């Protein structure tokens, strides 16, 4: 460990069994994984921050698998998983692997020890003590492990690959030679990565587990004398039973005759067929999984399971093996004095893995959607156990919706550079109302992570109308991976930041709500403030006609500006469209569509149905005042609305406030093709659809 820098390292004793089993922090945790020239990750170091359960998401071919392969190259449970192959070396676009005589790659992890923060010393610390480093006074110790490989061009196409795995006992980016120590095979074996690929062969994976993880448990079983005696006696009885058969005797006679004609030694004189296995070790080598419908029912081997059931069983088997190992190690650590006692499993805690990483690629493969919740519950439980960490990849909204946004890492392929980049999800400060809102919104609409374009809007009405309008303009929302996310107009700047960080283009459609509380100029001011908060240039956002910028005093008072000045407000509304913010004006998209297609929406009510507008002039004034208050609010005068617009207020209340908005729009779309037509749509919605189309296909903007 680096000298001269104090660190938090306590030797106050091991935790009790109950403490060890109940903690939610791991004994050791990988904090970061760094990749250099590994597959689609280029020469610039890519740093991936990992947590207990990290979910890596992104489009197909974006580089998710490479993250899991990097972990497998470090500590895979089979030699094939650990072996660096020529395909692992990054090759720039347009080049061949053999274009240069030599290529290098590096995979490095940094791990911390949360147990030290609790003043505990368990498995992980002693194993790594000599390799620890600290990077600041009184800082927590960490260790670094680096796998480096070099590909050298040879006579064959494959070339030659040399690799080296080392401890880095320093926090320096380029460590001194004395701080680099080879990692010995038995040290490497204390870490394991259980890699489950997406294109999985469940049968092969079961064989891998049976030959490695499960074999370790079976070999640790402390057999009593009675099974061994019973096996020996049963084997002898079977041999005698078969040996008495005349056909077997005849085979033995001819074998012995011909054998002795060739071999006349005293040893090995009598060849005999053996029909029973007499040793426990031989039986274990041939052990297989079988499934029965009951305790005494028929047994079926694993080969009869469907791919989906095999995948499920693989997860169950791996989880069970890990649980058993953890329980056995916990029992010994919790009571060191009893370590020599006979236990069902004689697992040496000093040989058990100090860290197991479950690298799960697209768990949704082979499985019905309703199983995903169970798989995620299992992985989330494993991730909370000491000595375990989970990294999974997915492009399933069902999976992503079940994990915390802060635990998501988004990968995207940069076509212009031929490289993959990865980013964490930017969220508001934890504890804020904005954090809670954004967290729940992205968990409710996880599709936005996989979108090519996102439309942020107010509510359910936009979710129904925008796809239909786009479709009528030769833009299929689903095929184009456009996601419509209703936000109710809240915390939009946080969503803008989120989408900017994910490099996903977006557009925003909000209600103007003129004369409603907070609407009109208040809504324009709100959007300007949100744009500035999201990082847009203040001078550009608040630029006025003469090229100058609105001063602070005027901007602070914008919400008090004259709401009847339609020309001024319209200018600001159109200016904000340059920032991809559109308004349903003068009220919301429901009123906008009702105004554009009044007869189609009125027909939704049915023959003879609709608002009961009094014909008596004396009663009409009070009725309209009541309707106006319901539509705009008690303090609204309605003076900014035309006579024709006010005449639609009763219908607006009847169709959208007294009934479900989505139901009304769906009925109108069915009753009239014009409602969903681009050519008959309000101008602002035409401009919005045009902007989406250009963003998705700039070259087709004029087509």
Coordinates of N, CA and C in Angstrom, one line a residue, residues 10-149:
X10 N -9.3 -0.5 9.5 CA -9.5 -1.0 10.9 C -9.4 -2.5 11.0
X11 N -8.9 -3.0 12.1 CA -8.8 -4.4 12.3 C -9.6 -4.8 13.6
X12 N -10.7 -4.2 13.7 CA -11.5 -4.4 14.9 C -12.2 -5.7 15.0
X13 N -11.9 -6.6 14.0 CA -12.5 -7.9 14.1 C -13.6 -8.1 13.0
X14 N -13.9 -9.4 12.8 CA -14.9 -9.7 11.8 C -16.3 -9.5 12.3
X15 N -17.2 -9.4 11.4 CA -18.6 -9.3 11.7 C -19.2 -10.6 12.2
X16 N -20.2 -10.5 13.0 CA -20.9 -11.7 13.4 C -21.7 -12.3 12.2
X17 N -22.1 -13.5 12.3 CA -22.8 -14.1 11.2 C -24.1 -13.4 10.8
X18 N -24.8 -12.9 11.8 CA -26.1 -12.2 11.5 C -25.7 -10.8 10.8
X19 N -24.7 -10.2 11.3 CA -24.3 -8.9 10.7 C -23.9 -9.1 9.3
X20 N -23.1 -10.2 9.1 CA -22.5 -10.4 7.7 C -23.6 -10.7 6.8
X21 N -24.6 -11.5 7.2 CA -25.7 -11.9 6.3 C -26.7 -10.8 6.0
X22 N -26.8 -9.8 6.9 CA -27.9 -8.8 6.8 C -27.4 -7.5 6.1
X23 N -26.1 -7.3 5.9 CA -25.6 -6.1 5.4 C -26.1 -5.9 3.9
X24 N -26.2 -4.7 3.5 CA -26.6 -4.4 2.1 C -25.4 -3.9 1.3
X25 N -24.3 -3.6 1.9 CA -23.1 -3.2 1.2 C -22.2 -4.4 0.9
X26 N -21.6 -4.4 -0.3 CA -20.7 -5.5 -0.6 C -19.4 -5.4 0.1
X27 N -18.7 -6.6 0.2 CA -17.4 -6.6 0.8 C -16.4 -5.8 0.0
X28 N -16.6 -6.0 -1.3 CA -15.7 -5.3 -2.3 C -16.6 -5.0 -3.5
X29 N -16.4 -3.8 -4.1 CA -17.2 -3.4 -5.2 C -16.4 -2.8 -6.3
X30 N -16.6 -3.1 -7.5 CA -16.0 -2.5 -8.6 C -16.6 -1.1 -8.8
X31 N -15.8 -0.1 -8.7 CA -16.3 1.3 -8.8 C -16.3 1.8 -10.3
X32 N -15.2 1.5 -11.0 CA -15.0 1.9 -12.4 C -14.4 0.8 -13.2
X33 N -14.8 0.8 -14.5 CA -14.2 -0.1 -15.5 C -13.8 0.8 -16.6
X34 N -12.5 0.7 -16.9 CA -11.9 1.5 -18.0 C -11.5 0.6 -19.2
X35 N -11.8 1.1 -20.4 CA -11.6 0.4 -21.6 C -10.7 1.3 -22.5
X36 N -9.7 0.7 -23.1 CA -8.9 1.3 -24.1 C -8.7 0.4 -25.3
X37 N -9.1 0.8 -26.4 CA -8.9 0.0 -27.7 C -9.5 -1.4 -27.6
X38 N -10.6 -1.5 -26.8 CA -11.2 -2.8 -26.7 C -12.5 -2.8 -27.6
X39 N -12.5 -3.5 -28.6 CA -13.6 -3.7 -29.6 C -14.0 -2.3 -30.1
X40 N -15.3 -1.8 -29.8 CA -15.8 -0.6 -30.4 C -15.4 0.6 -29.5
X41 N -14.6 0.4 -28.4 CA -14.1 1.5 -27.6 C -12.7 1.8 -28.0
X42 N -12.5 3.1 -28.4 CA -11.3 3.5 -29.0 C -10.1 3.8 -28.1
X43 N -9.1 4.5 -28.6 CA -7.9 4.8 -27.9 C -8.0 5.7 -26.7
X44 N -9.1 6.6 -26.7 CA -9.3 7.4 -25.6 C -10.0 6.6 -24.5
X45 N -9.5 6.7 -23.3 CA -10.0 5.9 -22.2 C -11.5 6.1 -22.0
X46 N -12.3 5.1 -22.0 CA -13.7 5.2 -21.6 C -13.9 4.6 -20.2
X47 N -14.4 5.5 -19.3 CA -14.6 5.1 -17.9 C -16.1 4.9 -17.6
X48 N -16.4 3.7 -17.1 CA -17.8 3.3 -16.8 C -17.9 3.1 -15.3
X49 N -18.8 3.9 -14.7 CA -19.0 3.8 -13.3 C -20.0 2.8 -13.0
X50 N -19.7 1.9 -12.1 CA -20.5 0.7 -11.7 C -21.1 0.9 -10.3
X51 N -22.3 0.3 -10.1 CA -22.9 0.3 -8.8 C -23.3 -1.2 -8.5
X52 N -24.0 -1.4 -7.5 CA -24.4 -2.8 -7.1 C -25.1 -3.5 -8.3
X53 N -26.0 -2.8 -8.9 CA -26.7 -3.4 -10.1 C -26.7 -2.3 -11.1
X54 N -25.9 -2.5 -12.1 CA -25.7 -1.5 -13.2 C -26.4 -2.0 -14.4
X55 N -27.2 -1.2 -15.1 CA -27.9 -1.5 -16.3 C -27.4 -0.7 -17.4
X56 N -26.8 -1.4 -18.4 CA -26.2 -0.8 -19.6 C -27.3 -0.9 -20.7
X57 N -27.7 0.3 -21.3 CA -28.7 0.3 -22.3 C -28.2 1.0 -23.5
X58 N -28.8 0.7 -24.6 CA -28.5 1.4 -25.9 C -29.0 0.6 -27.1
X59 N -28.9 1.2 -28.2 CA -29.5 0.5 -29.4 C -28.6 -0.7 -29.8
X60 N -29.2 -1.5 -30.7 CA -28.4 -2.7 -31.2 C -27.1 -2.2 -31.9
X61 N -26.1 -2.9 -31.5 CA -24.8 -2.6 -32.1 C -24.1 -1.4 -31.5
X62 N -24.6 -0.9 -30.4 CA -24.0 0.3 -29.8 C -22.8 0.0 -28.9
X63 N -22.6 -1.2 -28.5 CA -21.4 -1.5 -27.7 C -21.7 -2.0 -26.3
X64 N -22.9 -2.5 -26.1 CA -23.3 -3.0 -24.7 C -22.6 -4.3 -24.4
X65 N -22.6 -5.2 -25.4 CA -21.9 -6.5 -25.2 C -20.5 -6.4 -24.8
X66 N -19.8 -5.4 -25.4 CA -18.4 -5.2 -25.2 C -18.1 -5.0 -23.7
X67 N -19.0 -4.3 -23.0 CA -18.8 -4.0 -21.6 C -18.7 -5.4 -20.8
X68 N -19.7 -6.2 -21.1 CA -19.7 -7.5 -20.4 C -18.5 -8.4 -20.8
X69 N -18.2 -8.4 -22.1 CA -17.0 -9.1 -22.5 C -15.7 -8.7 -21.8
X70 N -15.6 -7.4 -21.6 CA -14.4 -6.9 -20.9 C -14.3 -7.5 -19.5
X71 N -15.5 -7.5 -18.8 CA -15.5 -8.2 -17.5 C -15.1 -9.6 -17.6
X72 N -15.7 -10.3 -18.6 CA -15.4 -11.7 -18.8 C -13.9 -12.0 -19.1
X73 N -13.3 -11.1 -19.8 CA -11.9 -11.2 -20.1 C -11.0 -11.1 -18.9
X74 N -11.5 -10.3 -17.9 CA -10.8 -10.2 -16.7 C -10.9 -11.5 -15.8
X75 N -12.2 -11.9 -15.6 CA -12.4 -12.9 -14.6 C -13.5 -14.0 -15.0
X76 N -13.6 -14.3 -16.3 CA -14.5 -15.3 -16.7 C -14.3 -16.6 -16.0
X77 N -15.3 -17.5 -15.9 CA -15.1 -18.7 -15.2 C -14.6 -19.8 -16.1
X78 N -14.4 -19.6 -17.4 CA -13.8 -20.5 -18.3 C -12.6 -19.9 -19.0
X79 N -11.7 -20.7 -19.5 CA -10.5 -20.2 -20.1 C -10.9 -19.4 -21.4
X80 N -11.9 -19.9 -22.1 CA -12.3 -19.3 -23.4 C -12.8 -17.8 -23.1
X81 N -13.6 -17.7 -22.0 CA -14.0 -16.3 -21.7 C -12.9 -15.4 -21.3
X82 N -11.9 -15.9 -20.7 CA -10.7 -15.1 -20.3 C -9.7 -14.8 -21.4
X83 N -9.8 -15.6 -22.5 CA -8.8 -15.4 -23.5 C -9.0 -14.2 -24.4
X84 N -8.0 -13.4 -24.6 CA -8.1 -12.3 -25.5 C -7.9 -12.8 -26.9
X85 N -8.8 -12.4 -27.8 CA -8.8 -12.8 -29.2 C -8.5 -11.6 -30.1
X86 N -8.1 -11.9 -31.3 CA -7.8 -10.7 -32.2 C -9.0 -9.8 -32.4
X87 N -10.2 -10.3 -32.4 CA -11.4 -9.5 -32.5 C -11.6 -8.5 -31.4
X88 N -10.9 -8.7 -30.3 CA -11.0 -7.8 -29.2 C -10.3 -6.5 -29.4
X89 N -9.4 -6.4 -30.3 CA -8.6 -5.2 -30.6 C -9.4 -4.2 -31.5
X90 N -9.5 -3.0 -31.0 CA -10.2 -2.0 -31.8 C -9.5 -1.7 -33.1
X91 N -10.3 -1.7 -34.2 CA -9.8 -1.4 -35.5 C -10.6 -0.2 -36.0
X92 N -9.9 1.0 -36.3 CA -10.7 2.1 -36.8 C -11.4 1.8 -38.1
X93 N -12.5 2.6 -38.4 CA -13.3 2.3 -39.6 C -12.4 2.4 -40.9
X94 N -12.6 1.5 -41.8 CA -11.9 1.5 -43.0 C -10.6 0.8 -43.0
X95 N -10.2 0.3 -41.8 CA -8.9 -0.4 -41.7 C -9.1 -1.9 -41.5
X96 N -8.0 -2.6 -41.8 CA -8.0 -4.0 -41.5 C -7.2 -4.2 -40.2
X97 N -7.4 -5.3 -39.5 CA -6.6 -5.6 -38.3 C -5.1 -5.6 -38.6
X98 N -4.8 -6.1 -39.8 CA -3.3 -6.3 -40.1 C -2.7 -5.1 -40.8
X99 N -3.5 -3.9 -40.8 CA -2.9 -2.7 -41.4 C -1.7 -2.2 -40.7
X100 N -1.6 -2.5 -39.4 CA -0.4 -2.1 -38.6 C 0.2 -3.3 -38.0
X101 N 1.5 -3.2 -37.7 CA 2.2 -4.4 -37.2 C 1.8 -4.8 -35.8
X102 N 1.3 -3.9 -35.0 CA 1.0 -4.1 -33.6 C -0.2 -3.3 -33.2
X103 N -1.0 -3.9 -32.3 CA -2.1 -3.2 -31.7 C -2.2 -3.6 -30.2
X104 N -2.6 -2.6 -29.4 CA -2.7 -2.8 -27.9 C -4.1 -2.5 -27.4
X105 N -4.4 -3.2 -26.3 CA -5.7 -2.9 -25.6 C -5.4 -3.0 -24.1
X106 N -6.3 -2.4 -23.4 CA -6.2 -2.4 -21.9 C -7.6 -2.4 -21.3
X107 N -7.8 -3.2 -20.3 CA -9.0 -3.3 -19.5 C -8.6 -3.1 -18.0
X108 N -9.2 -2.1 -17.4 CA -8.8 -1.9 -16.0 C -10.0 -1.6 -15.1
X109 N -9.9 -2.2 -13.9 CA -11.0 -1.9 -12.9 C -10.4 -1.3 -11.7
X110 N -11.2 -0.5 -11.0 CA -10.8 0.0 -9.7 C -11.9 -0.5 -8.7
X111 N -11.5 -1.1 -7.6 CA -12.4 -1.6 -6.6 C -12.2 -1.0 -5.3
X112 N -13.3 -0.8 -4.6 CA -13.2 -0.2 -3.2 C -13.7 -1.2 -2.2
X113 N -13.6 -0.9 -0.9 CA -13.9 -1.8 0.2 C -14.8 -1.2 1.1
X114 N -16.1 -1.2 0.9 CA -17.1 -0.6 1.7 C -17.1 -1.1 3.2
X115 N -16.6 -2.4 3.4 CA -16.5 -2.9 4.7 C -15.7 -2.1 5.6
X116 N -14.6 -1.4 5.1 CA -13.7 -0.6 5.9 C -14.4 0.6 6.5
X117 N -15.5 1.1 5.8 CA -16.2 2.2 6.4 C -17.0 1.8 7.6
X118 N -17.2 0.5 7.8 CA -17.9 0.0 9.0 C -16.9 -0.5 10.0
X119 N -15.6 -0.4 9.8 CA -14.7 -0.8 10.8 C -14.6 -2.3 10.8
X120 N -14.8 -3.0 9.7 CA -14.8 -4.4 9.7 C -13.7 -4.9 8.8
X121 N -13.2 -6.2 9.0 CA -12.2 -6.8 8.2 C -12.6 -8.2 7.9
X122 N -13.0 -8.4 6.6 CA -13.5 -9.8 6.3 C -12.6 -10.3 5.1
X123 N -13.3 -11.0 4.2 CA -12.5 -11.7 3.2 C -11.7 -10.8 2.2
X124 N -12.3 -9.8 1.7 CA -11.7 -9.0 0.6 C -10.4 -8.3 1.0
X125 N -10.4 -7.7 2.2 CA -9.3 -6.9 2.6 C -7.9 -7.6 2.7
X126 N -7.9 -8.8 3.5 CA -6.6 -9.5 3.6 C -6.1 -9.9 2.2
X127 N -7.0 -10.4 1.3 CA -6.6 -10.8 0.0 C -5.9 -9.7 -0.8
X128 N -6.4 -8.5 -0.6 CA -5.9 -7.4 -1.5 C -5.0 -6.4 -0.7
X129 N -4.7 -6.7 0.6 CA -4.0 -5.7 1.4 C -2.7 -5.3 0.8
X130 N -1.9 -6.2 0.2 CA -0.6 -5.8 -0.3 C -0.7 -5.0 -1.6
X131 N -1.9 -5.0 -2.2 CA -2.1 -4.3 -3.5 C -2.9 -3.1 -3.4
X132 N -3.2 -2.6 -2.2 CA -4.1 -1.4 -2.0 C -3.3 -0.1 -2.2
X133 N -4.1 0.9 -2.5 CA -3.5 2.2 -2.7 C -4.6 3.2 -2.2
X134 N -4.1 4.4 -1.9 CA -5.1 5.5 -1.5 C -4.7 6.7 -2.3
X135 N -5.7 7.6 -2.6 CA -5.4 8.7 -3.4 C -5.5 10.1 -2.7
X136 N -5.9 10.0 -1.4 CA -6.0 11.3 -0.6 C -5.8 11.0 0.8
X137 N -5.4 11.9 1.6 CA -5.2 11.7 3.1 C -6.5 11.3 3.7
X138 N -6.5 10.2 4.5 CA -7.6 9.7 5.2 C -8.7 9.1 4.2
X139 N -8.2 8.9 3.0 CA -9.1 8.3 2.0 C -9.3 6.8 2.2
X140 N -10.3 6.3 1.6 CA -10.6 4.9 1.6 C -9.6 4.2 0.6
X141 N -9.1 3.0 1.0 CA -8.2 2.3 0.1 C -9.0 1.7 -1.1
X142 N -8.2 1.5 -2.1 CA -8.8 0.8 -3.3 C -7.7 0.0 -3.9
X143 N -8.1 -0.9 -4.8 CA -7.1 -1.6 -5.6 C -7.5 -1.5 -7.1
X144 N -6.5 -1.6 -7.9 CA -6.6 -1.5 -9.4 C -6.1 -2.8 -10.0
X145 N -6.8 -3.3 -10.9 CA -6.4 -4.5 -11.7 C -6.4 -4.2 -13.1
X146 N -5.3 -4.4 -13.8 CA -5.3 -4.0 -15.3 C -4.8 -5.2 -16.1
X147 N -5.6 -5.5 -17.1 CA -5.3 -6.5 -18.1 C -4.9 -5.8 -19.4
X148 N -3.7 -6.1 -19.8 CA -3.1 -5.5 -21.1 C -2.8 -6.6 -22.1
X149 N -3.1 -6.3 -23.3 CA -2.8 -7.3 -24.3 C -2.2 -6.6 -25.6

